[in-house]
């Protein structure tokens, strides 16, 4: 059951109706559990294919219960066992088939389930969990069908708060939810589908043996990197709009995952705007503990900034490795870790040279700010190449481009970004003002009719535009 399919929308409609038929929390939890089970079962053709995932989830429950009052070493034991099981089930390439299960099974959603289990185990050990979790609520949280495929990574405490007292449906909430879903479909079925088509025309010749000569290759490579980055953004953020909107109909306030990422002024700022819940998770459960451990071991004030650089590098390296199971994601992790470390080193160097006030003043200069935005976009776009090639293709691209070609591509994308991104800011601000001016008041029946007529027109527009494509592109992060 794909999230953009008519089957899924009918399924969600049935779940929403059933969910709001009863008022007791217990009834709603059972409805939600049934929805989760049906959605996950729809992803496989045979029941045994669910067994590894269900066992993985089930074994996490006694671990979370035990860790609430367990010894400190228990957390280490549970984390090692959980991560080891995850590595085996995801069939990481370095295992070379070792311990591989001899039958096909579902691995979709396993990464996001892992994040939730680690979060529960750590918070159970540290006393952050407010109370013992019932098996039903544990299942609903760890296998929430809205977030199962794509996230966002919601904290259990936030999930439990809306699970206890879900918000009721009123006209404003329903309209906002449908408007969000329509916006998501516009991004996925129209914009990302179009970008995916363009990328499909540009990328294959780059990976073929007969490469374009000289500068034409660098230009085509730069275009492919930019188009893929935009495709990924509209695909991913569109899916987030859909699940956040649908979650609102079930009383869930799912966290935002994107906040104008291409307005970021540097690489570290970018990750506070892109896949926000993933960044927050790594900050809470890897960066902060790692930095604390390093600071406890190396106490000299002079080394503290360097410890931060090291912690950033390790955190982003692991984040990159998480994105895939093959060797090319080692390169991706190194690029993310290197970008974060260099960004931090640059900030330290500029602060030392100009002082904090001087560096802040420089960062507000329009030319400097624009160049930083362009450079951030260029670096991320080039790092994302690892998501559309394997390691051999990645090496082939680097050999064909050479150092000069890579530098030229970076400069080309950075300058184009510095010039185009501010123009896009103005266009989006103008569209928002125009939209606000056309907004119809909700205080009158005419406002109700007008707003919903406008929403219906948007739905028709999406259907017309999407009819040019065979189907909506698959969710990019589905395999993760």
Tab-separated table of C-alpha atoms in Angstrom:
chain	number	residue	atom	x	y	z
A	1	UNK	CA	0.000	0.000	0.000
A	2	UNK	CA	1.885	3.045	-1.252
A	3	UNK	CA	1.220	6.301	0.607
A	4	UNK	CA	0.274	8.126	-2.586
A	5	UNK	CA	-2.138	5.406	-3.771
A	6	UNK	CA	-5.930	5.682	-3.798
A	7	UNK	CA	-6.008	2.481	-1.726
A	8	UNK	CA	-4.044	4.178	1.040
A	9	UNK	CA	-6.292	7.243	1.051
A	10	UNK	CA	-9.410	5.025	1.302
A	11	UNK	CA	-7.699	3.067	4.085
A	12	UNK	CA	-6.924	6.258	6.028
A	13	UNK	CA	-10.494	7.522	5.534
A	14	UNK	CA	-11.833	4.294	7.075
A	15	UNK	CA	-9.349	4.551	9.959
A	16	UNK	CA	-10.309	8.179	10.677
A	17	UNK	CA	-14.030	7.334	10.756
A	18	UNK	CA	-13.506	4.288	12.993
A	19	UNK	CA	-11.102	6.226	15.227
A	20	UNK	CA	-13.626	8.971	15.964
A	21	UNK	CA	-16.611	6.652	16.508
A	22	UNK	CA	-15.503	5.911	20.069
A	23	UNK	CA	-14.474	8.271	22.842
A	24	UNK	CA	-12.487	6.009	25.154
A	25	UNK	CA	-8.687	6.002	24.899
A	26	UNK	CA	-8.664	2.195	24.951
A	27	UNK	CA	-11.000	1.942	21.955
A	28	UNK	CA	-8.906	4.407	19.944
A	29	UNK	CA	-5.692	2.593	20.785
A	30	UNK	CA	-7.119	-0.672	19.485
A	31	UNK	CA	-8.327	1.005	16.288
A	32	UNK	CA	-4.905	2.517	15.770
A	33	UNK	CA	-3.200	-0.797	16.481
A	34	UNK	CA	-5.405	-2.516	13.897
A	35	UNK	CA	-4.525	0.204	11.375
A	36	UNK	CA	-0.811	-0.247	12.056
A	37	UNK	CA	-1.054	-4.021	11.671
A	38	UNK	CA	-3.037	-3.804	8.414
A	39	UNK	CA	-0.669	-1.251	6.892
A	40	UNK	CA	2.462	-3.254	7.728
A	41	UNK	CA	0.863	-6.514	6.571
A	42	UNK	CA	-0.014	-4.839	3.257
A	43	UNK	CA	3.711	-4.452	2.509
A	44	UNK	CA	4.294	-8.224	2.182
A	45	UNK	CA	2.738	-11.077	0.244
A	46	UNK	CA	3.422	-13.831	2.793
A	47	UNK	CA	3.086	-13.848	6.579
A	48	UNK	CA	6.599	-15.225	7.319
A	49	UNK	CA	8.063	-12.103	5.745
A	50	UNK	CA	6.815	-10.151	8.783
A	51	UNK	CA	8.444	-12.426	11.368
A	52	UNK	CA	11.903	-10.760	11.634
A	53	UNK	CA	10.408	-7.278	12.045
A	54	UNK	CA	7.844	-8.428	14.613
A	55	UNK	CA	10.475	-10.321	16.628
A	56	UNK	CA	12.775	-7.283	16.477
A	57	UNK	CA	10.000	-5.041	17.823
A	58	UNK	CA	8.762	-7.583	20.367
A	59	UNK	CA	12.186	-8.135	21.940
A	60	UNK	CA	12.498	-4.399	22.483
A	61	UNK	CA	9.527	-4.312	24.836
A	62	UNK	CA	10.934	-6.410	27.728
A	63	UNK	CA	14.224	-4.530	27.296
A	64	UNK	CA	12.479	-1.164	27.796
A	65	UNK	CA	10.574	-2.486	30.821
A	66	UNK	CA	13.735	-3.951	32.358
A	67	UNK	CA	15.830	-0.832	31.793
A	68	UNK	CA	13.463	1.325	33.861
A	69	UNK	CA	15.019	-0.266	36.953
A	70	UNK	CA	17.938	-2.183	35.426
A	71	UNK	CA	21.695	-1.696	35.992
A	72	UNK	CA	23.731	0.777	33.994
A	73	UNK	CA	25.491	-1.944	32.022
A	74	UNK	CA	22.064	-3.203	30.933
A	75	UNK	CA	21.646	-0.236	28.604
A	76	UNK	CA	24.946	-0.988	26.865
A	77	UNK	CA	23.968	-4.639	26.510
A	78	UNK	CA	20.547	-3.811	25.044
A	79	UNK	CA	21.912	-1.197	22.647
A	80	UNK	CA	24.631	-3.505	21.348
A	81	UNK	CA	22.173	-6.374	20.871
A	82	UNK	CA	19.582	-4.149	19.161
A	83	UNK	CA	22.057	-2.506	16.788
A	84	UNK	CA	23.657	-5.878	15.984
A	85	UNK	CA	20.246	-7.358	15.136
A	86	UNK	CA	19.504	-4.320	12.977
A	87	UNK	CA	22.782	-4.684	11.057
A	88	UNK	CA	22.051	-8.359	10.363
A	89	UNK	CA	18.430	-7.783	9.319
A	90	UNK	CA	19.382	-4.878	7.042
A	91	UNK	CA	22.005	-7.098	5.370
A	92	UNK	CA	24.878	-4.620	5.534
A	93	UNK	CA	27.278	-5.298	2.691
A	94	UNK	CA	30.363	-5.756	4.892
A	95	UNK	CA	28.765	-8.912	6.377
A	96	UNK	CA	29.037	-10.501	2.911
A	97	UNK	CA	26.018	-12.762	3.512
A	98	UNK	CA	27.080	-13.815	7.013
A	99	UNK	CA	24.054	-14.638	9.243
A	100	UNK	CA	21.700	-13.745	6.390
A	101	UNK	CA	18.212	-15.185	6.831
A	102	UNK	CA	17.385	-17.680	4.046
A	103	UNK	CA	14.040	-16.178	3.005
A	104	UNK	CA	12.701	-12.801	1.857
A	105	UNK	CA	11.377	-10.540	4.607
A	106	UNK	CA	10.310	-6.961	5.206
A	107	UNK	CA	13.091	-4.483	5.960
A	108	UNK	CA	11.108	-1.332	5.144
A	109	UNK	CA	10.754	0.943	8.142
A	110	UNK	CA	13.364	-0.942	10.139
A	111	UNK	CA	15.645	2.104	10.448
A	112	UNK	CA	12.902	4.281	11.907
A	113	UNK	CA	11.848	1.494	14.293
A	114	UNK	CA	15.487	1.307	15.441
A	115	UNK	CA	15.500	5.031	16.291
A	116	UNK	CA	12.354	4.651	18.378
A	117	UNK	CA	13.655	1.593	20.244
A	118	UNK	CA	16.964	3.271	21.109
A	119	UNK	CA	15.094	6.382	22.233
A	120	UNK	CA	12.845	4.298	24.520
A	121	UNK	CA	15.759	2.296	25.955
A	122	UNK	CA	17.873	5.362	26.730
A	123	UNK	CA	14.978	7.327	28.201
A	124	UNK	CA	13.889	4.302	30.252
A	125	UNK	CA	17.378	4.038	31.742
A	126	UNK	CA	17.695	7.766	32.457
A	127	UNK	CA	14.192	8.040	33.928
A	128	UNK	CA	12.875	10.275	31.144
A	129	UNK	CA	9.930	7.975	30.458
A	130	UNK	CA	7.021	9.210	32.582
A	131	UNK	CA	5.525	5.757	33.302
A	132	UNK	CA	5.652	2.125	32.282
A	133	UNK	CA	4.416	1.573	28.729
A	134	UNK	CA	1.630	-0.879	27.982
A	135	UNK	CA	2.285	-3.424	25.198
A	136	UNK	CA	-0.475	-1.865	23.066
A	137	UNK	CA	0.911	1.653	23.318
A	138	UNK	CA	4.447	0.347	22.730
A	139	UNK	CA	3.304	-1.293	19.490
A	140	UNK	CA	1.405	1.804	18.377
A	141	UNK	CA	4.402	4.024	18.993
A	142	UNK	CA	7.103	1.810	17.498
A	143	UNK	CA	4.991	0.823	14.454
A	144	UNK	CA	2.957	3.999	13.874
A	145	UNK	CA	1.858	3.492	10.260
A	146	UNK	CA	1.967	7.226	9.558
A	147	UNK	CA	5.678	7.401	10.377
A	148	UNK	CA	6.616	3.796	9.625
A	149	UNK	CA	8.069	4.418	6.170
A	150	UNK	CA	9.323	7.955	6.264
A	151	UNK	CA	9.327	9.354	9.778
A	152	UNK	CA	9.199	11.984	11.209
A	153	UNK	CA	10.910	10.611	14.309
A	154	UNK	CA	8.485	11.570	17.046
A	155	UNK	CA	9.444	11.427	20.744
A	156	UNK	CA	7.434	8.938	22.776
A	157	UNK	CA	6.481	11.624	25.297
A	158	UNK	CA	4.870	13.708	22.529
A	159	UNK	CA	3.139	10.650	21.056
A	160	UNK	CA	1.720	9.648	24.460
A	161	UNK	CA	0.416	13.178	25.094
A	162	UNK	CA	-1.786	13.116	21.977
A	163	UNK	CA	-2.607	9.442	22.439
A	164	UNK	CA	-4.146	10.169	25.850
A	165	UNK	CA	-6.149	13.183	24.752
A	166	UNK	CA	-6.365	13.396	20.961
A	167	UNK	CA	-7.690	16.663	19.587
A	168	UNK	CA	-11.205	16.521	18.224
A	169	UNK	CA	-12.084	17.349	14.635
A	170	UNK	CA	-13.511	20.731	13.753
A	171	UNK	CA	-13.833	22.586	10.460
A	172	UNK	CA	-10.558	24.471	10.863
A	173	UNK	CA	-8.555	21.360	11.740
A	174	UNK	CA	-10.052	19.298	8.910
A	175	UNK	CA	-9.469	22.056	6.365
A	176	UNK	CA	-5.871	22.579	7.498
A	177	UNK	CA	-5.241	18.833	7.320
A	178	UNK	CA	-6.664	18.502	3.791
A	179	UNK	CA	-4.796	21.594	2.615
A	180	UNK	CA	-1.547	20.080	3.945
A	181	UNK	CA	-2.240	16.755	2.230
A	182	UNK	CA	-3.015	18.471	-1.080
A	183	UNK	CA	0.218	20.443	-0.824
A	184	UNK	CA	2.062	17.200	-0.241
A	185	UNK	CA	0.523	15.590	-3.315
A	186	UNK	CA	1.421	18.664	-5.363
A	187	UNK	CA	5.059	18.266	-4.319
A	188	UNK	CA	5.209	14.492	-4.816
A	189	UNK	CA	2.953	13.787	-7.778
A	190	UNK	CA	3.710	16.898	-9.821
A	191	UNK	CA	6.912	18.714	-8.874
A	192	UNK	CA	9.087	15.776	-7.797
A	193	UNK	CA	7.667	13.643	-10.627
A	194	UNK	CA	8.721	16.308	-13.126
A	195	UNK	CA	12.167	16.661	-11.576
A	196	UNK	CA	12.536	12.884	-11.520
A	197	UNK	CA	11.779	12.808	-15.253
A	198	UNK	CA	14.396	15.483	-15.957
A	199	UNK	CA	16.950	13.688	-13.794
A	200	UNK	CA	16.217	10.484	-15.689
A	201	UNK	CA	17.204	12.258	-18.916
A	202	UNK	CA	20.427	13.781	-17.572
A	203	UNK	CA	21.951	11.146	-15.292
A	204	UNK	CA	22.219	7.951	-17.415
A	205	UNK	CA	24.685	9.398	-19.983
A	206	UNK	CA	26.916	10.500	-17.097
A	207	UNK	CA	27.126	6.939	-15.825
A	208	UNK	CA	27.569	5.370	-19.256
A	209	UNK	CA	30.932	4.492	-20.681
A	210	UNK	CA	30.727	7.124	-23.411
A	211	UNK	CA	31.069	10.235	-21.257
A	212	UNK	CA	30.587	13.738	-22.613
A	213	UNK	CA	33.850	15.561	-23.269
A	214	UNK	CA	35.419	18.199	-21.023
A	215	UNK	CA	33.338	21.067	-19.724
A	216	UNK	CA	30.087	19.607	-21.053
A	217	UNK	CA	30.481	16.697	-18.669
A	218	UNK	CA	31.022	19.002	-15.663
A	219	UNK	CA	27.988	21.090	-16.632
A	220	UNK	CA	25.778	18.034	-17.120
A	221	UNK	CA	27.032	16.559	-13.840
A	222	UNK	CA	26.272	19.816	-12.011
A	223	UNK	CA	22.790	19.931	-13.514
A	224	UNK	CA	22.106	16.328	-12.473
A	225	UNK	CA	23.286	17.014	-8.911
A	226	UNK	CA	21.048	20.080	-8.610
A	227	UNK	CA	17.990	18.399	-10.125
A	228	UNK	CA	18.372	15.337	-7.879
A	229	UNK	CA	18.683	17.570	-4.791
A	230	UNK	CA	15.476	19.416	-5.662
A	231	UNK	CA	13.756	16.130	-6.528
A	232	UNK	CA	14.740	14.663	-3.147
A	233	UNK	CA	13.534	17.761	-1.301
A	234	UNK	CA	10.115	17.910	-2.949
A	235	UNK	CA	9.689	14.133	-2.720
A	236	UNK	CA	10.643	13.910	0.952
A	237	UNK	CA	8.969	17.091	2.191
A	238	UNK	CA	5.855	16.222	0.156
A	239	UNK	CA	5.553	12.872	1.913
A	240	UNK	CA	6.003	14.676	5.222
A	241	UNK	CA	3.161	17.047	4.338
A	242	UNK	CA	0.906	14.061	3.584
A	243	UNK	CA	1.602	12.126	6.789
A	244	UNK	CA	1.532	15.236	9.008
A	245	UNK	CA	-1.805	16.260	7.490
A	246	UNK	CA	-3.295	12.776	7.857
A	247	UNK	CA	-1.901	12.513	11.385
A	248	UNK	CA	-3.801	15.652	12.304
A	249	UNK	CA	-7.062	13.886	11.388
A	250	UNK	CA	-6.137	11.203	13.952
A	251	UNK	CA	-5.333	13.766	16.629
A	252	UNK	CA	-1.568	13.415	16.260
A	253	UNK	CA	0.658	16.481	16.138
A	254	UNK	CA	3.609	15.034	14.266
A	255	UNK	CA	6.793	17.166	14.350
A	256	UNK	CA	7.921	19.178	11.344
A	257	UNK	CA	10.846	17.743	9.395
A	258	UNK	CA	11.729	20.654	7.076
A	259	UNK	CA	12.103	24.414	7.620
A	260	UNK	CA	13.332	26.219	4.491
A	261	UNK	CA	16.573	24.192	4.236
A	262	UNK	CA	17.910	26.117	1.248
A	263	UNK	CA	17.854	29.314	3.298
A	264	UNK	CA	20.645	27.824	5.457
A	265	UNK	CA	23.763	29.969	5.696
A	266	UNK	CA	26.129	27.101	6.459
A	267	UNK	CA	26.310	23.320	6.573
A	268	UNK	CA	25.516	23.020	10.293
A	269	UNK	CA	22.594	25.415	9.955
A	270	UNK	CA	21.359	23.324	7.030
A	271	UNK	CA	20.887	20.271	9.259
A	272	UNK	CA	18.706	22.244	11.646
A	273	UNK	CA	16.345	22.742	8.680
A	274	UNK	CA	16.584	19.444	6.719
A	275	UNK	CA	15.271	16.155	8.161
A	276	UNK	CA	15.040	17.998	11.467
A	277	UNK	CA	13.852	15.074	13.578
A	278	UNK	CA	16.785	12.952	12.409
A	279	UNK	CA	19.239	15.721	13.292
A	280	UNK	CA	17.601	16.203	16.696
A	281	UNK	CA	17.771	12.458	17.356
A	282	UNK	CA	21.490	12.303	16.572
A	283	UNK	CA	22.120	15.435	18.620
A	284	UNK	CA	20.359	13.934	21.665
A	285	UNK	CA	21.594	10.355	21.489
A	286	UNK	CA	25.044	10.662	19.909
A	287	UNK	CA	26.500	14.184	19.735
A	288	UNK	CA	25.690	15.313	23.290
A	289	UNK	CA	26.756	12.052	25.031
A	290	UNK	CA	29.911	11.879	22.908
A	291	UNK	CA	30.891	15.487	23.615
A	292	UNK	CA	30.183	14.987	27.316
A	293	UNK	CA	32.356	11.866	27.389
A	294	UNK	CA	35.198	13.618	25.555
A	295	UNK	CA	34.964	16.660	27.820
A	296	UNK	CA	35.138	14.399	30.856
A	297	UNK	CA	38.325	12.770	29.584
A	298	UNK	CA	40.086	15.838	28.160
A	299	UNK	CA	39.527	18.723	30.567
A	300	UNK	CA	41.930	21.372	29.232
A	301	UNK	CA	39.921	24.443	28.082
A	302	UNK	CA	42.162	24.834	25.037
A	303	UNK	CA	41.061	21.507	23.559
A	304	UNK	CA	37.317	22.004	24.073
A	305	UNK	CA	36.677	23.573	20.628
A	306	UNK	CA	38.555	20.693	18.990
A	307	UNK	CA	36.441	18.187	20.878
A	308	UNK	CA	33.386	19.840	19.361
A	309	UNK	CA	34.894	19.471	15.889
A	310	UNK	CA	35.563	15.770	16.545
A	311	UNK	CA	32.051	15.210	17.917
A	312	UNK	CA	30.522	16.866	14.855
A	313	UNK	CA	32.633	14.716	12.535
A	314	UNK	CA	31.709	11.441	14.258
A	315	UNK	CA	28.018	12.338	14.498
A	316	UNK	CA	27.672	13.236	10.828
A	317	UNK	CA	29.789	10.259	9.790
A	318	UNK	CA	27.380	7.900	11.561
A	319	UNK	CA	24.403	9.790	10.170
A	320	UNK	CA	25.732	9.276	6.673
A	321	UNK	CA	26.440	5.578	7.262
A	322	UNK	CA	22.837	5.123	8.439
A	323	UNK	CA	21.551	6.132	5.009
A	324	UNK	CA	22.550	2.871	3.329
A	325	UNK	CA	24.115	-0.551	3.656
A	326	UNK	CA	26.648	-0.435	0.823
A	327	UNK	CA	30.201	0.899	0.577
A	328	UNK	CA	29.270	4.155	-1.152
A	329	UNK	CA	27.577	5.300	2.053
A	330	UNK	CA	30.957	5.251	3.771
A	331	UNK	CA	31.912	7.973	1.295
A	332	UNK	CA	28.629	9.759	2.038
A	333	UNK	CA	29.323	9.614	5.782
A	334	UNK	CA	32.838	10.959	5.292
A	335	UNK	CA	31.502	13.820	3.176
A	336	UNK	CA	28.888	14.734	5.789
A	337	UNK	CA	31.382	14.421	8.632
A	338	UNK	CA	33.990	16.394	6.717
A	339	UNK	CA	31.505	19.142	5.878
A	340	UNK	CA	30.399	19.497	9.493
A	341	UNK	CA	33.989	19.489	10.805
A	342	UNK	CA	35.235	22.033	8.248
A	343	UNK	CA	32.225	24.251	8.941
A	344	UNK	CA	33.015	24.218	12.667
A	345	UNK	CA	36.702	24.835	12.051
A	346	UNK	CA	35.830	27.816	9.810
A	347	UNK	CA	33.626	29.281	12.533
A	348	UNK	CA	36.410	28.887	15.099
A	349	UNK	CA	39.011	30.432	12.801
A	350	UNK	CA	36.834	33.399	11.836
A	351	UNK	CA	35.827	34.027	15.448
A	352	UNK	CA	39.467	33.968	16.506
A	353	UNK	CA	40.427	36.333	13.677
A	354	UNK	CA	37.508	38.795	13.763
A	355	UNK	CA	36.034	38.305	17.229
A	356	UNK	CA	32.444	37.262	17.799
A	357	UNK	CA	30.991	40.669	16.937
A	358	UNK	CA	33.129	40.995	13.821
A	359	UNK	CA	32.209	37.528	12.591
A	360	UNK	CA	28.500	38.194	13.175
A	361	UNK	CA	28.789	41.437	11.216
A	362	UNK	CA	30.514	39.663	8.348
A	363	UNK	CA	27.867	36.917	8.335
A	364	UNK	CA	25.156	39.569	7.831
A	365	UNK	CA	26.811	41.076	4.748
A	366	UNK	CA	24.519	40.279	1.774
A	367	UNK	CA	27.316	39.143	-0.535
A	368	UNK	CA	28.930	36.929	2.107
A	369	UNK	CA	25.538	35.531	3.129
A	370	UNK	CA	24.588	34.773	-0.471
A	371	UNK	CA	27.906	33.051	-1.203
A	372	UNK	CA	27.562	30.958	1.967
A	373	UNK	CA	24.048	29.893	0.961
A	374	UNK	CA	25.267	28.934	-2.488
A	375	UNK	CA	28.291	27.050	-1.126
A	376	UNK	CA	26.111	25.160	1.376
A	377	UNK	CA	23.686	24.126	-1.348
A	378	UNK	CA	26.544	23.093	-3.657
A	379	UNK	CA	28.277	20.970	-1.038
A	380	UNK	CA	25.058	19.174	-0.090
A	381	UNK	CA	24.102	18.586	-3.739
A	382	UNK	CA	27.504	17.067	-4.500
A	383	UNK	CA	27.413	14.886	-1.368
A	384	UNK	CA	23.981	13.598	-2.406
A	385	UNK	CA	25.546	12.072	-5.513
A	386	UNK	CA	26.253	9.083	-3.237
A	387	UNK	CA	22.505	8.421	-3.138
A	388	UNK	CA	22.186	7.879	-6.892
A	389	UNK	CA	25.386	5.945	-7.683
A	390	UNK	CA	27.206	2.891	-6.377
A	391	UNK	CA	30.841	3.016	-5.313
A	392	UNK	CA	32.186	2.010	-8.732
A	393	UNK	CA	30.088	4.672	-10.471
A	394	UNK	CA	31.147	7.222	-7.849
A	395	UNK	CA	34.797	6.453	-8.579
A	396	UNK	CA	34.145	6.662	-12.313
A	397	UNK	CA	32.553	10.098	-11.964
A	398	UNK	CA	35.508	11.353	-9.920
A	399	UNK	CA	38.040	10.004	-12.449
A	400	UNK	CA	36.193	11.602	-15.351
A	401	UNK	CA	35.763	14.937	-13.628
A	402	UNK	CA	39.184	15.113	-11.995
A	403	UNK	CA	39.967	17.595	-9.254
A	404	UNK	CA	39.453	20.522	-11.613
A	405	UNK	CA	36.052	19.209	-12.709
A	406	UNK	CA	34.863	18.714	-9.132
A	407	UNK	CA	36.021	22.211	-8.188
A	408	UNK	CA	34.380	23.683	-11.297
A	409	UNK	CA	31.103	21.905	-10.535
A	410	UNK	CA	31.157	23.135	-6.947
A	411	UNK	CA	31.862	26.710	-8.060
A	412	UNK	CA	29.200	26.582	-10.781
A	413	UNK	CA	26.476	25.338	-8.411
A	414	UNK	CA	27.558	27.687	-5.613
A	415	UNK	CA	27.489	30.807	-7.800
A	416	UNK	CA	24.188	29.796	-9.389
A	417	UNK	CA	22.754	29.156	-5.934
A	418	UNK	CA	24.004	32.486	-4.614
A	419	UNK	CA	22.223	34.259	-7.484
A	420	UNK	CA	19.037	32.200	-7.723
A	421	UNK	CA	18.167	31.380	-4.102
A	422	UNK	CA	17.576	35.032	-3.031
A	423	UNK	CA	15.359	35.499	-6.099
A	424	UNK	CA	13.349	32.431	-5.072
A	425	UNK	CA	12.989	33.953	-1.592
A	426	UNK	CA	11.380	37.041	-3.121
A	427	UNK	CA	9.088	34.966	-5.322
A	428	UNK	CA	7.938	32.797	-2.401
A	429	UNK	CA	7.384	35.842	-0.179
A	430	UNK	CA	5.311	37.466	-2.933
A	431	UNK	CA	3.246	34.304	-3.382
A	432	UNK	CA	2.643	34.081	0.373
A	433	UNK	CA	1.495	37.703	0.489
A	434	UNK	CA	-0.746	37.114	-2.509
A	435	UNK	CA	-2.181	34.008	-0.875
A	436	UNK	CA	-2.852	35.909	2.331
A	437	UNK	CA	-4.612	38.616	0.386
A	438	UNK	CA	-6.844	36.090	-1.366
A	439	UNK	CA	-7.657	34.213	1.843
A	440	UNK	CA	-11.379	33.972	2.487
A	441	UNK	CA	-12.695	34.685	5.966
A	442	UNK	CA	-13.951	31.730	7.989
A	443	UNK	CA	-16.531	33.837	9.778
A	444	UNK	CA	-19.235	33.437	7.132
A	445	UNK	CA	-20.796	30.581	5.132
A	446	UNK	CA	-19.321	32.199	2.028
A	447	UNK	CA	-15.902	31.853	3.595
A	448	UNK	CA	-16.494	28.168	4.259
A	449	UNK	CA	-17.654	27.557	0.690
A	450	UNK	CA	-14.914	29.671	-0.830
A	451	UNK	CA	-12.089	28.046	1.067
A	452	UNK	CA	-13.249	24.542	0.250
A	453	UNK	CA	-13.910	25.453	-3.388
A	454	UNK	CA	-10.329	26.702	-3.596
A	455	UNK	CA	-9.120	23.445	-2.043
A	456	UNK	CA	-11.164	21.402	-4.518
A	457	UNK	CA	-9.682	23.414	-7.377
A	458	UNK	CA	-6.189	22.607	-6.090
A	459	UNK	CA	-7.076	18.896	-6.015
A	460	UNK	CA	-8.250	19.055	-9.634
A	461	UNK	CA	-5.082	20.902	-10.598
A	462	UNK	CA	-2.962	18.192	-8.971
A	463	UNK	CA	-4.910	15.445	-10.739
A	464	UNK	CA	-4.592	17.175	-14.114
A	465	UNK	CA	-0.875	17.819	-13.720
A	466	UNK	CA	-0.109	14.358	-12.347
A	467	UNK	CA	-1.926	12.729	-15.262
A	468	UNK	CA	1.088	13.617	-17.410
A	469	UNK	CA	3.101	11.078	-15.426
A	470	UNK	CA	2.527	7.325	-15.249
A	471	UNK	CA	2.469	7.396	-11.460
A	472	UNK	CA	3.900	9.313	-8.531
A	473	UNK	CA	7.588	8.547	-7.907
A	474	UNK	CA	8.376	6.176	-5.061
A	475	UNK	CA	9.348	7.678	-1.749
A	476	UNK	CA	13.122	8.068	-1.857
A	477	UNK	CA	13.661	7.058	1.774
A	478	UNK	CA	11.374	4.008	1.524
A	479	UNK	CA	14.328	1.588	1.387
A	480	UNK	CA	15.931	3.112	4.489
